[in-house]
Structures are given as structure tokens and as C-alpha cells.
């Protein structure tokens, strides 16, 4: 009789374990935040998925889904290409029948390059660079000896 009771309890325990639901699938994007304005044509997306056995993928502007590597602790990161203007990046985590997604709306305004780099030592014999407003208040010595970086914005 004791053996029968033990077997009944064992069977009940096995059924209870088998009926347990899988852990909830969660997906968190840590950076960037949705609505971010970026000055580049790529974005690094960093996040966390639990449980870490989940598969993660992303799509940019409805394009083809790209698989993402997930670390043992559930963290992941990937670089996504962006088009100039508004972009939609959808990150999806899947575990069995469960699926969860996060959508980021990101605006890309990449900086425009002037297409050249000026890299030269400025010496006493170098040409003098002046502006129409006579150097914006800089002396000739400052313009030719102390300022080696030029920034252009379009």
C-alpha cells in the first residue's frame, strides 16, 4: 500500500512538472531609445532577452530579418544600417511558440563630409589662412601657429 501511495505521489509530481508553463519571454532594448536622432548611417542596438536560450533577430524598414548572437547571460548587440531620415528597427525574440518584439523609430541625419582632409604642419613659411571677417577675431599668430583643426558643417 505504501508503494502504491508513493507511486501515485511520484506520478502526480511528474504531471505537475510536465504541465508547468515555460518562463515568460522578455525582450528589453537598453540603447538606443526609440525616437533617438543619430548623426550616423549605422546604429548599435544593445539589449537583453530572457531566457537567454531565445533566438533574436532584427529588421530595418521591413527588410530581411537578420539573426543576432545572444550571450549566455542573455545580452546581445548588433549594428544596423540606417537610411537618411526616419527608420524603423524591429527586434524580435522567439522561444518555441512564444514571440515578443520591440520597435524602435530612429532618425538618421548623417554628417556630410567635404571630401578632403587637410593634414600639414603649420610653419612660418606655410600659407596663411584668413576668413573674410579677418579670422573671427584671431590674430595672425593664432591662425598660423595654434589652430590645426578645421570643422566644416553643411
XYZ file of N, CA and C in Angstrom:
462
model
N 0.821 -1.177 0.000
C 0.000 0.000 0.000
C 0.882 1.264 0.000
N 1.958 1.220 0.780
C 2.844 2.374 0.827
C 3.494 2.597 -0.533
N 3.818 1.491 -1.196
C 4.430 1.630 -2.518
C 3.450 2.244 -3.513
N 2.201 1.877 -3.434
C 1.192 2.421 -4.326
C 1.002 3.917 -4.082
N 0.972 4.304 -2.795
C 0.852 5.719 -2.458
C 2.065 6.490 -2.964
N 3.261 5.930 -2.805
C 4.490 6.571 -3.277
C 4.451 6.747 -4.799
N 4.042 5.710 -5.529
C 3.957 5.796 -6.978
C 2.921 6.836 -7.409
N 1.820 6.928 -6.703
C 0.790 7.910 -7.035
C 1.325 9.326 -6.834
N 2.026 9.561 -5.749
C 2.613 10.878 -5.495
C 3.682 11.213 -6.536
N 4.469 10.221 -6.892
C 5.508 10.423 -7.897
C 4.882 10.787 -9.247
N 3.834 10.083 -9.627
C 3.147 10.372 -10.880
C 2.548 11.780 -10.860
N 1.947 12.140 -9.727
C 1.364 13.470 -9.596
C 2.438 14.544 -9.730
N 3.585 14.333 -9.147
C 4.691 15.285 -9.228
C 5.197 15.408 -10.663
N 5.309 14.288 -11.366
C 5.762 14.321 -12.753
C 4.769 15.056 -13.649
N 3.479 14.832 -13.427
C 2.463 15.529 -14.207
C 2.529 17.029 -13.931
N 2.719 17.421 -12.681
C 2.796 18.839 -12.322
C 3.992 19.502 -13.001
N 5.120 18.832 -13.021
C 6.309 19.380 -13.664
C 6.097 19.489 -15.166
N 5.506 18.489 -15.771
C 5.281 18.498 -17.211
C 4.296 19.587 -17.624
N 3.369 19.949 -16.740
C 2.351 20.949 -17.070
C 2.803 22.368 -16.795
N 3.937 22.543 -16.182
C 4.403 23.900 -15.901
C 4.610 24.658 -17.202
N 4.260 25.932 -17.178
C 4.467 26.765 -18.353
C 5.933 27.140 -18.468
N 6.322 27.431 -19.692
C 7.685 27.918 -19.919
C 7.820 29.288 -19.256
N 9.045 29.683 -18.919
C 9.226 31.017 -18.344
C 8.815 32.077 -19.350
N 8.345 33.211 -18.846
C 7.951 34.303 -19.728
C 9.138 34.784 -20.539
N 8.872 35.045 -21.807
C 9.880 35.573 -22.720
C 9.847 37.090 -22.614
N 10.973 37.698 -22.291
C 11.052 39.153 -22.201
C 12.182 39.661 -23.080
N 11.960 40.826 -23.650
C 12.935 41.486 -24.508
C 13.026 42.942 -24.088
N 14.241 43.382 -23.774
C 14.467 44.762 -23.366
C 15.559 45.364 -24.235
N 15.268 46.494 -24.860
C 16.289 47.235 -25.608
C 16.824 48.303 -24.665
N 18.131 48.255 -24.386
C 18.715 49.213 -23.445
C 19.190 50.490 -24.147
N 19.729 50.366 -25.359
C 20.111 51.535 -26.151
C 19.983 51.205 -27.613
N 19.639 52.121 -28.442
C 19.203 53.482 -28.129
C 17.724 53.478 -27.770
N 17.240 54.594 -27.294
C 15.817 54.720 -27.032
C 15.076 55.042 -28.315
N 13.825 54.599 -28.399
C 13.025 54.923 -29.569
C 12.874 56.438 -29.659
N 12.945 56.959 -30.864
C 12.858 58.397 -31.069
C 14.215 59.079 -31.121
N 15.289 58.301 -30.972
C 16.636 58.888 -30.969
C 16.961 59.488 -32.330
N 17.690 60.599 -32.295
C 18.204 61.242 -33.503
C 19.700 60.922 -33.558
N 20.136 60.301 -34.640
C 21.508 59.829 -34.748
C 22.231 60.543 -35.874
N 23.492 60.850 -35.668
C 24.308 61.517 -36.678
C 25.158 60.550 -37.464
N 24.645 59.334 -37.706
C 25.425 58.354 -38.451
C 24.496 57.485 -39.284
N 25.099 56.676 -40.144
C 24.316 55.795 -41.002
C 24.207 54.383 -40.442
N 24.704 54.163 -39.225
C 24.521 52.892 -38.527
C 24.172 53.175 -37.074
N 23.558 52.192 -36.444
C 23.230 52.303 -35.031
C 23.601 50.992 -34.355
N 24.163 51.082 -33.165
C 24.421 49.896 -32.355
C 23.260 49.740 -31.388
N 22.574 48.617 -31.515
C 21.437 48.305 -30.649
C 21.912 47.297 -29.613
N 21.635 47.581 -28.329
C 22.045 46.720 -27.225
C 20.800 46.339 -26.445
N 20.727 45.072 -26.045
C 19.546 44.644 -25.305
C 19.775 43.396 -24.486
N 18.667 42.914 -23.901
C 18.677 41.738 -23.030
C 17.431 40.923 -23.321
N 17.601 39.613 -23.450
C 16.478 38.703 -23.639
C 16.543 37.631 -22.556
N 15.373 37.311 -21.994
C 15.293 36.210 -21.028
C 14.128 35.323 -21.432
N 14.324 34.039 -21.346
C 15.571 33.333 -21.052
C 16.572 33.474 -22.201
N 17.853 33.288 -21.883
C 18.893 33.517 -22.894
C 18.904 32.488 -24.026
N 18.103 31.455 -23.916
C 18.038 30.462 -24.989
C 17.197 30.961 -26.167
N 16.538 32.094 -26.014
C 15.699 32.643 -27.078
C 16.549 33.055 -28.274
N 15.929 33.004 -29.445
C 16.577 33.483 -30.665
C 16.171 34.930 -30.887
N 17.125 35.763 -31.302
C 16.862 37.187 -31.526
C 17.193 37.510 -32.978
N 16.346 38.346 -33.585
C 16.597 38.820 -34.942
C 16.116 40.263 -35.044
N 16.511 40.936 -36.134
C 16.050 42.314 -36.342
C 15.780 42.555 -37.820
N 14.945 43.545 -38.086
C 14.650 44.007 -39.432
C 14.735 45.530 -39.439
N 15.261 46.076 -40.522
C 15.305 47.528 -40.693
C 14.383 47.896 -41.846
N 13.419 48.756 -41.558
C 12.488 49.249 -42.578
C 11.821 48.131 -43.365
N 11.453 47.059 -42.667
C 10.743 45.957 -43.305
C 11.612 45.049 -44.159
N 12.912 45.210 -44.076
C 13.829 44.386 -44.866
C 13.923 42.965 -44.339
N 14.886 42.239 -44.850
C 15.097 40.844 -44.477
C 15.549 40.736 -43.020
N 15.009 39.748 -42.305
C 15.377 39.529 -40.907
C 16.829 39.061 -40.817
N 17.549 39.625 -39.846
C 18.950 39.278 -39.608
C 19.073 38.646 -38.225
N 19.726 37.487 -38.139
C 19.924 36.812 -36.853
C 20.949 37.564 -36.016
N 20.766 37.508 -34.696
C 21.648 38.184 -33.747
C 22.178 37.149 -32.753
N 23.470 37.199 -32.449
C 24.055 36.302 -31.451
C 23.648 36.764 -30.056
N 23.261 35.802 -29.209
C 22.864 36.086 -27.831
C 23.890 35.433 -26.906
N 24.425 36.209 -25.963
C 25.401 35.689 -24.998
C 24.702 34.791 -23.967
N 25.484 34.030 -23.234
C 24.937 33.115 -22.225
C 24.101 33.826 -21.167
N 24.410 35.108 -20.908
C 23.649 35.865 -19.903
C 22.435 36.575 -20.504
N 22.190 36.383 -21.806
C 21.022 36.964 -22.459
C 21.260 38.310 -23.119
N 22.460 38.862 -22.989
C 22.729 40.152 -23.620
C 23.025 39.956 -25.106
N 22.756 41.001 -25.877
C 23.053 40.968 -27.302
C 23.311 42.389 -27.780
N 23.998 42.500 -28.904
C 24.171 43.793 -29.562
C 24.404 43.541 -31.040
N 24.017 44.522 -31.844
C 24.231 44.426 -33.276
C 24.275 45.827 -33.862
N 24.935 45.949 -35.010
C 24.989 47.204 -35.751
C 24.011 47.108 -36.913
N 23.078 48.037 -36.968
C 22.075 48.051 -38.032
C 22.307 49.245 -38.945
N 22.246 49.023 -40.265
C 22.388 50.146 -41.204
C 21.117 50.983 -41.227
N 21.283 52.286 -41.374
C 20.142 53.200 -41.424
C 20.168 54.006 -42.713
N 18.992 54.331 -43.192
C 18.848 55.238 -44.330
C 18.722 56.656 -43.770
N 19.088 57.682 -44.531
C 18.857 59.052 -44.053
C 17.360 59.266 -43.807
N 17.041 59.917 -42.718
C 15.638 60.157 -42.358
C 15.152 59.172 -41.319
N 13.836 58.954 -41.286
C 13.228 58.092 -40.267
C 13.380 56.619 -40.645
N 13.735 55.798 -39.659
C 13.922 54.359 -39.836
C 13.155 53.614 -38.755
N 12.688 52.417 -39.113
C 12.024 51.552 -38.148
C 12.859 50.282 -37.994
N 13.333 50.032 -36.773
C 14.100 48.833 -36.466
C 13.244 47.975 -35.550
N 12.896 46.765 -36.012
C 12.080 45.842 -35.230
C 12.972 44.714 -34.747
N 13.055 44.551 -33.420
C 13.840 43.485 -32.803
C 12.852 42.456 -32.273
N 13.066 41.183 -32.618
C 12.140 40.118 -32.241
C 12.890 39.008 -31.520
N 12.312 38.534 -30.414
C 12.835 37.382 -29.685
C 11.807 36.258 -29.802
N 12.302 35.034 -30.042
C 11.425 33.882 -30.215
C 11.951 32.727 -29.374
N 11.030 32.047 -28.684
C 11.360 30.849 -27.913
C 10.184 29.898 -28.054
N 10.387 28.864 -28.864
C 9.292 27.930 -29.122
C 8.139 28.658 -29.789
N 6.956 28.588 -29.191
C 5.770 29.249 -29.726
C 5.659 30.703 -29.282
N 6.488 31.103 -28.317
C 6.422 32.475 -27.811
C 7.234 33.413 -28.702
N 6.718 34.631 -28.853
C 7.421 35.647 -29.621
C 7.079 37.012 -29.050
N 8.082 37.879 -28.971
C 7.878 39.243 -28.491
C 8.759 40.173 -29.321
N 8.250 41.371 -29.615
C 9.000 42.326 -30.442
C 9.024 43.699 -29.802
N 10.071 44.440 -30.113
C 10.205 45.847 -29.740
C 10.506 46.616 -31.019
N 9.842 47.751 -31.202
C 10.055 48.574 -32.388
C 10.695 49.895 -31.988
N 11.798 50.221 -32.661
C 12.491 51.490 -32.453
C 12.276 52.365 -33.679
N 11.889 53.607 -33.461
C 11.835 54.581 -34.539
C 13.026 55.511 -34.346
N 13.942 55.488 -35.315
C 15.198 56.234 -35.217
C 15.346 57.145 -36.423
N 15.857 58.343 -36.198
C 16.089 59.279 -37.295
C 17.588 59.426 -37.507
N 18.007 59.162 -38.730
C 19.418 59.259 -39.093
C 19.655 60.535 -39.879
N 20.561 61.354 -39.385
C 20.988 62.558 -40.093
C 22.505 62.524 -40.168
N 23.046 61.675 -41.063
C 24.499 61.535 -41.134
C 25.168 62.845 -41.512
N 26.352 63.049 -40.957
C 27.138 64.238 -41.291
C 27.687 64.091 -42.692
N 27.738 65.171 -43.401
C 28.249 65.172 -44.764
C 29.730 65.524 -44.727
N 30.536 64.770 -45.426
C 31.967 65.033 -45.497
C 32.252 65.964 -46.661
N 33.174 66.889 -46.451
C 33.561 67.806 -47.528
C 34.415 67.094 -48.564
N 34.868 65.877 -48.268
C 35.597 65.099 -49.249
C 37.100 65.313 -49.255
N 37.634 66.051 -48.315
C 39.070 66.225 -48.275
C 39.526 66.354 -46.823
N 40.799 66.086 -46.615
C 41.414 66.228 -45.297
C 42.648 67.094 -45.457
N 42.764 68.114 -44.646
C 43.948 68.973 -44.645
C 44.814 68.518 -43.494
N 45.981 67.999 -43.808
C 46.858 67.486 -42.767
C 48.278 67.944 -43.091
N 48.698 69.019 -42.465
C 50.039 69.536 -42.718
C 50.524 70.288 -41.489
N 51.802 70.271 -41.305
C 52.385 71.044 -40.217
C 52.377 72.516 -40.624
N 51.983 73.362 -39.700
C 51.965 74.790 -39.990
C 53.269 75.384 -39.500
N 53.970 75.993 -40.417
C 55.259 76.608 -40.094
C 55.204 78.077 -40.476
N 56.278 78.753 -40.215
C 56.359 80.171 -40.542
C 56.219 80.405 -42.045
N 56.665 79.435 -42.864
C 56.607 79.568 -44.322
C 55.290 79.067 -44.916
N 54.400 78.525 -44.094
C 53.126 77.998 -44.599
C 52.224 79.123 -45.068
N 51.301 78.789 -45.943
C 50.334 79.820 -46.337
C 49.502 80.240 -45.133
N 49.040 81.446 -45.160
C 48.202 81.971 -44.087
C 46.753 81.814 -44.494
N 45.946 81.245 -43.609
C 44.526 81.082 -43.875
C 43.784 82.233 -43.206
N 43.002 82.934 -43.976
C 42.224 84.031 -43.411
C 40.772 83.856 -43.816
N 39.913 84.459 -43.065
C 38.485 84.441 -43.354
C 38.087 85.833 -43.814
N 36.973 85.944 -44.500
C 36.527 87.265 -44.936
C 36.373 88.240 -43.768
N 36.082 87.720 -42.584
C 35.913 88.621 -41.440
C 37.230 88.782 -40.688
N 38.351 88.514 -41.378
C 39.692 88.644 -40.824
C 39.913 87.721 -39.634
N 39.477 86.464 -39.766
C 39.840 85.463 -38.779
C 38.969 85.412 -37.558
N 37.824 86.049 -37.582
C 36.881 85.965 -36.470
C 37.532 86.365 -35.157
N 38.350 87.410 -35.211
C 38.970 87.934 -34.007
C 40.273 87.269 -33.610
N 40.803 86.358 -34.442
C 42.063 85.697 -34.121
C 43.217 86.506 -34.712
N 44.304 86.536 -33.994
C 45.483 87.226 -34.527
C 46.126 86.350 -35.595
N 47.009 86.975 -36.409
C 47.719 86.206 -37.425
C 48.521 85.078 -36.793
N 49.116 85.322 -35.631
C 49.910 84.290 -34.963
C 49.042 83.100 -34.564
N 47.836 83.357 -34.011
C 46.940 82.269 -33.625
C 46.498 81.461 -34.842
N 46.168 82.147 -35.948
C 45.686 81.445 -37.135
C 46.764 80.575 -37.750
N 48.019 80.969 -37.682
C 49.063 80.211 -38.358
C 49.836 79.282 -37.437
N 49.767 79.496 -36.143
C 50.588 78.682 -35.248
C 49.800 77.811 -34.266
N 48.577 78.143 -33.972
C 47.917 77.408 -32.898
C 46.672 76.657 -33.284
N 46.127 76.858 -34.454
C 44.860 76.208 -34.792
C 45.098 75.280 -35.986
N 45.000 73.988 -35.717
C 45.301 72.979 -36.734
C 44.056 72.172 -37.123
N 42.928 72.447 -36.527
C 41.723 71.686 -36.810
C 40.681 72.588 -37.431
N 40.139 72.155 -38.543
C 39.095 72.889 -39.224
C 37.857 72.023 -39.262
N 36.714 72.567 -38.928
C 35.463 71.831 -38.954
C 34.520 72.508 -39.930
N 33.947 71.709 -40.809
C 33.007 72.216 -41.792
C 31.654 71.566 -41.544
N 30.628 72.341 -41.511
C 29.274 71.793 -41.407
C 28.483 72.233 -42.605
N 27.694 71.324 -43.133
C 26.865 71.634 -44.299
C 25.428 71.682 -43.869
